mmCIF file of C-alpha atoms in Angstrom:
data_model
loop_
_atom_site.group_PDB
_atom_site.id
_atom_site.type_symbol
_atom_site.label_atom_id
_atom_site.label_comp_id
_atom_site.label_asym_id
_atom_site.label_seq_id
_atom_site.Cartn_x
_atom_site.Cartn_y
_atom_site.Cartn_z
ATOM 1 C CA VAL D 1 -55.164 -5.196 -132.751
ATOM 2 C CA ASN D 2 -53.601 -2.046 -134.097
ATOM 3 C CA VAL D 3 -50.799 -1.118 -131.724
ATOM 4 C CA THR D 4 -49.460 2.015 -133.325
ATOM 5 C CA THR D 5 -49.231 5.151 -131.281
ATOM 6 C CA GLU D 6 -50.790 8.398 -132.143
ATOM 7 C CA GLU D 7 -47.374 9.735 -133.239
ATOM 8 C CA GLU D 8 -46.896 6.843 -135.464
ATOM 9 C CA LYS D 9 -50.250 7.375 -137.070
ATOM 10 C CA ALA D 10 -49.374 11.023 -137.920
ATOM 11 C CA ASP D 11 -46.126 9.816 -139.508
ATOM 12 C CA ASP D 12 -46.648 8.447 -143.103
ATOM 13 C CA THR D 13 -43.260 6.877 -143.110
ATOM 14 C CA ALA D 14 -43.783 4.903 -139.680
ATOM 15 C CA ILE D 15 -44.069 1.163 -139.968
ATOM 16 C CA VAL D 16 -47.553 0.050 -139.020
ATOM 17 C CA THR D 17 -47.664 -3.005 -136.774
ATOM 18 C CA LYS D 18 -50.551 -5.349 -135.875
ATOM 19 C CA ARG D 19 -51.035 -7.633 -133.003
ATOM 20 C CA ILE D 20 -52.833 -10.908 -133.789
ATOM 21 C CA ILE D 21 -54.491 -12.822 -130.953
ATOM 22 C CA PHE D 22 -55.175 -16.566 -131.692
ATOM 23 C CA ILE D 23 -57.818 -18.516 -129.764
ATOM 24 C CA ARG D 24 -58.106 -22.112 -130.418
ATOM 25 C CA HIS D 25 -61.739 -23.538 -130.661
ATOM 26 C CA GLY D 26 -63.042 -25.551 -127.749
ATOM 27 C CA ASN D 27 -63.388 -29.340 -127.622
ATOM 28 C CA SER D 28 -65.806 -30.539 -130.361
ATOM 29 C CA ILE D 29 -68.150 -33.501 -130.335
ATOM 30 C CA TRP D 30 -65.756 -35.201 -132.847
ATOM 31 C CA ASN D 31 -62.872 -34.569 -130.417
ATOM 32 C CA LYS D 32 -64.809 -35.952 -127.590
ATOM 33 C CA MET D 33 -65.785 -39.122 -129.426
ATOM 34 C CA LYS D 34 -62.170 -39.719 -130.556
ATOM 35 C CA GLN D 35 -61.020 -39.681 -126.877
ATOM 36 C CA GLN D 36 -63.553 -42.392 -126.097
ATOM 37 C CA GLY D 37 -61.570 -45.063 -127.914
ATOM 38 C CA THR D 38 -61.309 -46.864 -131.248
ATOM 39 C CA ALA D 39 -64.967 -48.115 -131.368
ATOM 40 C CA ALA D 40 -66.323 -44.700 -130.719
ATOM 41 C CA LYS D 41 -64.035 -43.136 -133.316
ATOM 42 C CA ILE D 42 -65.156 -45.673 -136.021
ATOM 43 C CA SER D 43 -68.770 -45.044 -134.971
ATOM 44 C CA ALA D 44 -68.227 -41.319 -135.360
ATOM 45 C CA MET D 45 -66.570 -41.668 -138.852
ATOM 46 C CA ALA D 46 -69.632 -43.626 -140.015
ATOM 47 C CA THR D 47 -72.017 -40.985 -138.609
ATOM 48 C CA GLY D 48 -70.055 -38.302 -140.343
ATOM 49 C CA VAL D 49 -70.267 -40.027 -143.733
ATOM 50 C CA TYR D 50 -74.082 -40.417 -143.257
ATOM 51 C CA GLU D 51 -74.496 -36.824 -142.164
ATOM 52 C CA PHE D 52 -72.540 -35.559 -145.192
ATOM 53 C CA ALA D 53 -74.424 -37.563 -147.714
ATOM 54 C CA LYS D 54 -77.789 -36.669 -146.121
ATOM 55 C CA SER D 55 -77.125 -32.908 -145.959
ATOM 56 C CA SER D 56 -75.457 -32.817 -149.413
ATOM 57 C CA TYR D 57 -78.119 -34.729 -151.395
ATOM 58 C CA TYR D 58 -81.586 -34.915 -149.967
ATOM 59 C CA ASP D 59 -81.915 -33.055 -146.659
ATOM 60 C CA THR D 60 -79.872 -29.856 -146.502
ATOM 61 C CA ALA D 61 -81.588 -28.739 -143.442
ATOM 62 C CA SER D 62 -80.140 -31.653 -141.501
ATOM 63 C CA HIS D 63 -76.832 -29.858 -141.194
ATOM 64 C CA THR D 64 -78.224 -28.023 -138.193
ATOM 65 C CA SER D 65 -78.369 -31.303 -136.211
ATOM 66 C CA SER D 66 -75.099 -32.873 -137.523
ATOM 67 C CA THR D 67 -72.675 -34.042 -134.876
ATOM 68 C CA VAL D 68 -69.588 -34.992 -136.719
ATOM 69 C CA MET D 69 -69.701 -33.318 -140.075
ATOM 70 C CA ASP D 70 -68.677 -29.612 -139.234
ATOM 71 C CA ALA D 71 -68.666 -30.876 -135.626
ATOM 72 C CA PRO D 72 -70.043 -28.275 -133.184
ATOM 73 C CA LEU D 73 -68.773 -27.828 -129.631
ATOM 74 C CA SER D 74 -69.223 -30.558 -127.190
ATOM 75 C CA ASP D 75 -70.471 -29.935 -123.645
ATOM 76 C CA ILE D 76 -66.763 -29.973 -122.730
ATOM 77 C CA GLY D 77 -65.961 -27.340 -125.325
ATOM 78 C CA ILE D 78 -68.785 -25.107 -124.270
ATOM 79 C CA LYS D 79 -67.509 -25.297 -120.603
ATOM 80 C CA GLN D 80 -64.010 -24.403 -121.837
ATOM 81 C CA SER D 81 -65.158 -21.457 -123.664
ATOM 82 C CA LYS D 82 -67.163 -20.126 -120.799
ATOM 83 C CA GLU D 83 -63.993 -20.559 -118.536
ATOM 84 C CA MET D 84 -61.898 -18.697 -121.012
ATOM 85 C CA ASN D 85 -64.551 -15.877 -121.018
ATOM 86 C CA THR D 86 -64.208 -15.700 -117.150
ATOM 87 C CA PHE D 87 -60.440 -15.869 -117.341
ATOM 88 C CA PHE D 88 -60.283 -12.855 -119.612
ATOM 89 C CA GLN D 89 -62.291 -10.805 -117.064
ATOM 90 C CA THR D 90 -60.270 -12.168 -114.053
ATOM 91 C CA ARG D 91 -56.956 -11.639 -115.713
ATOM 92 C CA TYR D 92 -57.821 -7.955 -116.703
ATOM 93 C CA SER D 93 -58.669 -7.174 -113.037
ATOM 94 C CA GLU D 94 -55.473 -8.769 -111.863
ATOM 95 C CA LEU D 95 -53.382 -6.800 -114.340
ATOM 96 C CA GLN D 96 -55.133 -3.478 -113.254
ATOM 97 C CA SER D 97 -54.386 -4.273 -109.620
ATOM 98 C CA GLN D 98 -50.717 -5.201 -110.301
ATOM 99 C CA LEU D 99 -50.264 -1.786 -112.367
ATOM 100 C CA GLN D 100 -51.927 0.088 -109.446
ATOM 101 C CA THR D 101 -49.584 -1.565 -107.034
ATOM 102 C CA ILE D 102 -46.579 -0.484 -109.046
ATOM 103 C CA GLU D 103 -47.932 2.995 -109.217
ATOM 104 C CA ASN D 104 -48.452 3.010 -105.426
ATOM 105 C CA TYR D 105 -44.805 1.855 -104.826
ATOM 106 C CA SER D 106 -43.459 4.625 -107.218
ATOM 107 C CA GLN D 107 -45.408 7.342 -105.455
ATOM 108 C CA SER D 108 -44.310 6.014 -102.032
ATOM 109 C CA HIS D 109 -40.609 6.321 -103.132
ATOM 110 C CA GLU D 110 -41.265 9.706 -104.411
ATOM 111 C CA GLN D 111 -42.671 10.874 -101.229
ATOM 112 C CA CYS D 112 -39.921 9.351 -99.095
ATOM 113 C CA ASN D 113 -37.357 11.094 -101.293
ATOM 114 C CA THR D 114 -39.293 14.408 -100.879
ATOM 115 C CA PHE D 115 -39.393 14.048 -97.103
ATOM 116 C CA LEU D 116 -35.594 13.410 -97.096
ATOM 117 C CA MET D 117 -34.817 16.356 -99.282
ATOM 118 C CA GLU D 118 -36.900 18.749 -97.026
ATOM 119 C CA SER D 119 -35.434 17.379 -93.862
ATOM 120 C CA SER D 120 -32.048 17.881 -95.295
ATOM 121 C CA LYS D 121 -32.734 21.492 -96.267
ATOM 122 C CA ILE D 122 -33.918 22.278 -92.730
ATOM 123 C CA ILE D 123 -30.747 20.869 -91.204
ATOM 124 C CA ASP D 124 -28.491 22.593 -93.699
ATOM 125 C CA ASN D 125 -30.228 25.840 -92.856
ATOM 126 C CA LEU D 126 -29.868 25.388 -89.185
ATOM 127 C CA LEU D 127 -26.119 24.769 -89.493
ATOM 128 C CA LEU D 128 -25.441 27.978 -91.421
ATOM 129 C CA PRO D 129 -22.788 29.906 -89.566
ATOM 130 C CA ILE D 130 -25.043 32.897 -89.292
ATOM 131 C CA ASN D 131 -27.722 30.885 -87.671
ATOM 132 C CA ILE D 132 -25.553 29.084 -85.240
ATOM 133 C CA THR D 133 -23.778 32.301 -83.868
ATOM 134 C CA SER D 134 -26.624 34.798 -83.907
ATOM 135 C CA THR D 135 -29.789 32.787 -83.340
ATOM 136 C CA LEU D 136 -29.384 29.410 -81.935
ATOM 137 C CA ASN D 137 -26.445 29.706 -79.565
ATOM 138 C CA LEU D 138 -26.002 25.982 -79.834
ATOM 139 C CA SER D 139 -23.610 24.106 -77.510
ATOM 140 C CA ALA D 140 -20.672 22.376 -78.949
ATOM 141 C CA GLU D 141 -22.453 18.949 -78.177
ATOM 142 C CA MET D 142 -25.682 19.908 -79.882
ATOM 143 C CA SER D 143 -23.836 21.420 -82.828
ATOM 144 C CA GLY D 144 -22.031 18.034 -83.179
ATOM 145 C CA ASP D 145 -25.269 16.139 -83.071
ATOM 146 C CA LEU D 146 -26.700 18.279 -85.808
ATOM 147 C CA HIS D 147 -23.694 17.787 -87.991
ATOM 148 C CA ARG D 148 -24.075 13.977 -87.489
ATOM 149 C CA VAL D 149 -27.644 14.265 -88.466
ATOM 150 C CA GLN D 150 -26.733 16.215 -91.481
ATOM 151 C CA LYS D 151 -24.199 13.561 -92.498
ATOM 152 C CA HIS D 152 -26.688 10.787 -91.997
ATOM 153 C CA LEU D 153 -29.260 12.609 -94.122
ATOM 154 C CA SER D 154 -26.727 13.133 -96.806
ATOM 155 C CA SER D 155 -26.010 9.381 -96.784
ATOM 156 C CA ALA D 156 -29.765 8.602 -96.806
ATOM 157 C CA LYS D 157 -30.351 10.903 -99.816
ATOM 158 C CA SER D 158 -27.539 9.189 -101.803
ATOM 159 C CA GLU D 159 -28.973 5.768 -100.907
ATOM 160 C CA MET D 160 -32.551 6.898 -101.826
ATOM 161 C CA THR D 161 -31.381 8.232 -105.189
ATOM 162 C CA THR D 162 -29.706 4.890 -105.883
ATOM 163 C CA SER D 163 -32.587 2.896 -104.702
ATOM 164 C CA MET D 164 -35.041 4.866 -106.863
ATOM 165 C CA HIS D 165 -32.904 4.458 -109.952
ATOM 166 C CA ALA D 166 -32.591 0.699 -109.435
ATOM 167 C CA PHE D 167 -36.337 0.376 -108.652
ATOM 168 C CA ASN D 168 -37.325 2.366 -111.742
ATOM 169 C CA CYS D 169 -35.175 0.294 -113.932
ATOM 170 C CA LYS D 170 -36.503 -2.898 -112.455
ATOM 171 C CA ILE D 171 -40.186 -2.021 -112.668
ATOM 172 C CA SER D 172 -39.873 -0.245 -116.128
ATOM 173 C CA ALA D 173 -39.733 -3.597 -118.118
ATOM 174 C CA GLU D 174 -42.375 -5.169 -115.706
ATOM 175 C CA LYS D 175 -44.739 -2.191 -116.095
ATOM 176 C CA LYS D 176 -44.391 -2.324 -119.858
ATOM 177 C CA GLU D 177 -45.151 -6.035 -119.967
ATOM 178 C CA LEU D 178 -48.278 -5.538 -117.778
ATOM 179 C CA GLN D 179 -49.503 -2.842 -119.858
ATOM 180 C CA HIS D 180 -48.915 -4.993 -122.955
ATOM 181 C CA LEU D 181 -51.046 -7.805 -121.433
ATOM 182 C CA ARG D 182 -53.603 -5.407 -120.303
ATOM 183 C CA CYS D 183 -54.053 -4.101 -123.835
ATOM 184 C CA ILE D 184 -54.502 -7.627 -125.028
ATOM 185 C CA MET D 185 -57.159 -8.274 -122.301
ATOM 186 C CA SER D 186 -58.868 -5.030 -123.084
ATOM 187 C CA ALA D 187 -59.138 -5.912 -126.727
ATOM 188 C CA LEU D 188 -60.801 -9.262 -125.813
ATOM 189 C CA LEU D 189 -63.239 -7.578 -123.468
ATOM 190 C CA GLN D 190 -64.139 -4.177 -125.211
ATOM 191 C CA SER D 191 -65.214 -3.478 -128.700
ATOM 192 C CA SER D 192 -62.927 -1.223 -130.564
ATOM 193 C CA ASN D 193 -62.718 0.196 -134.234
ATOM 194 C CA GLU D 194 -59.025 -0.674 -134.041
ATOM 195 C CA CYS D 195 -59.722 -4.379 -133.725
ATOM 196 C CA ARG D 196 -61.591 -6.967 -135.643
ATOM 197 C CA VAL D 197 -62.779 -10.496 -134.583
ATOM 198 C CA VAL D 198 -62.531 -13.103 -137.356
ATOM 199 C CA CYS D 199 -63.007 -16.834 -137.412
ATOM 200 C CA SER D 200 -63.299 -19.710 -139.796
ATOM 201 C CA ASN D 201 -66.722 -20.909 -141.131
ATOM 202 C CA LEU D 202 -66.663 -24.023 -139.096
ATOM 203 C CA ARG D 203 -69.406 -23.871 -136.374
ATOM 204 C CA ARG D 204 -67.032 -24.813 -133.465
ATOM 205 C CA ALA D 205 -64.957 -21.797 -134.248
ATOM 206 C CA ILE D 206 -67.912 -19.495 -134.502
ATOM 207 C CA SER D 207 -69.389 -20.835 -131.195
ATOM 208 C CA THR D 208 -65.978 -20.570 -129.505
ATOM 209 C CA ALA D 209 -65.518 -16.910 -130.626
ATOM 210 C CA ILE D 210 -68.977 -15.817 -129.475
ATOM 211 C CA ILE D 211 -68.826 -17.505 -126.160
ATOM 212 C CA CYS D 212 -65.149 -16.535 -125.299
ATOM 213 C CA LEU D 213 -65.667 -12.960 -126.421
ATOM 214 C CA TRP D 214 -69.167 -12.596 -125.153
ATOM 215 C CA HIS D 215 -68.465 -9.428 -123.100
ATOM 216 C CA ARG D 216 -66.736 -7.754 -126.149
ATOM 217 C CA PHE D 217 -69.925 -8.376 -128.230
ATOM 218 C CA GLU D 218 -72.120 -7.234 -125.349
ATOM 219 C CA SER D 219 -70.183 -3.996 -125.157
ATOM 220 C CA ASN D 220 -71.179 -3.099 -128.729
ATOM 221 C CA LYS D 221 -74.389 -4.694 -130.115
ATOM 222 C CA ASP D 222 -73.430 -3.452 -133.628
ATOM 223 C CA GLU D 223 -70.179 -5.247 -133.797
ATOM 224 C CA HIS D 224 -70.064 -8.366 -136.253
ATOM 225 C CA LEU D 225 -68.103 -11.426 -136.148
ATOM 226 C CA CYS D 226 -66.366 -11.726 -139.471
ATOM 227 C CA ILE D 227 -66.405 -15.314 -140.940
ATOM 228 C CA LEU D 228 -63.484 -16.093 -143.441
ATOM 229 C CA SER D 229 -63.433 -19.421 -145.109
ATOM 230 C CA CYS D 230 -59.709 -18.991 -145.726
ATOM 231 C CA LEU D 231 -59.194 -19.584 -141.982
ATOM 232 C CA GLN D 232 -60.829 -22.968 -142.137
ATOM 233 C CA GLU D 233 -58.479 -25.582 -140.817
ATOM 234 C CA LEU D 234 -56.959 -27.975 -143.450
ATOM 235 C CA GLY D 235 -57.985 -31.609 -143.058
ATOM 236 C CA TYR D 236 -59.740 -34.536 -144.874
ATOM 237 C CA GLY D 237 -61.907 -35.325 -141.858
ATOM 238 C CA LEU D 238 -65.625 -34.776 -142.092
ATOM 239 C CA ASP D 239 -65.383 -32.615 -139.038
ATOM 240 C CA SER D 240 -63.488 -30.080 -141.133
ATOM 241 C CA ILE D 241 -66.019 -30.029 -143.917
ATOM 242 C CA SER D 242 -68.711 -27.211 -143.942
ATOM 243 C CA HIS D 243 -71.464 -26.258 -146.354
ATOM 244 C CA GLN D 244 -71.253 -22.653 -145.063
ATOM 245 C CA ASP D 245 -69.983 -19.812 -147.278
ATOM 246 C CA THR D 246 -68.758 -16.414 -146.265
ATOM 247 C CA ASN D 247 -71.469 -14.550 -148.157
ATOM 248 C CA THR D 248 -74.393 -16.394 -146.415
ATOM 249 C CA VAL D 249 -75.516 -16.596 -142.717
ATOM 250 C CA ALA D 250 -74.072 -19.707 -141.091
ATOM 251 C CA LYS D 251 -76.605 -22.461 -140.149
ATOM 252 C CA GLU D 252 -76.611 -22.534 -136.404
ATOM 253 C CA SER D 253 -76.120 -25.905 -134.733
ATOM 254 C CA SER D 254 -79.091 -27.039 -132.631
ATOM 255 C CA LEU D 255 -76.460 -28.303 -130.194
ATOM 256 C CA ASN D 256 -74.786 -24.999 -129.761
ATOM 257 C CA THR D 257 -77.652 -22.654 -129.221
ATOM 258 C CA ILE D 258 -75.966 -19.429 -127.808
ATOM 259 C CA ARG D 259 -77.620 -17.759 -124.815
ATOM 260 C CA LYS D 260 -76.062 -15.846 -121.977
ATOM 261 C CA GLY D 261 -76.272 -17.390 -118.492
#
């Protein structure tokens, strides 16, 4: 995500910064089988060897149904990806609400301060010597009461000024952090020319990206998921081996058919 401001864009000497958001792929079928114990893990390894040989030498189309080689998401991984998609939407709404609450508190402080200032002006005006002698004819007791009100208002103004300064200092960092998080959530939910979605050429990564960022891709039907083989995780396991290339369309797993709902 490009986080430069409009001023920085106009300044050729400004340092351009980027924000990179990482999303780990969901639980794969290989991950699930490993968690089922040693026997299941050995069985999965044997299945992976068979799938690799089959798809490499005499039945390349079988890659679409492989479960260990280039392991697709398991049912657990699909559920995790859907939950992440929901989390992005929920978190964005929460951040919007928190920022609105801060704004409401700030406006309330400003209004209270305005009321105090106006009240103080009225009292000060009432206590001008010319008003006391020629207009109001106040008794000594009432005049004393007004002076006490004036004193209390002066103290209240001072306290409000201190309170507003402390409040603004406190919420400034919090507001900035919330805006920072909202920017991240927005990038995950809304398509933008300032941001690109990339993933490795492994099918579990592709499926995770599409499911997690479904609303982003829905917001712009023309946006593409960029597949980069250089992002492929390093490993000797067959689950990390893919026959895909970045200049060809990835073979979809029959176990990870992507549909909304």
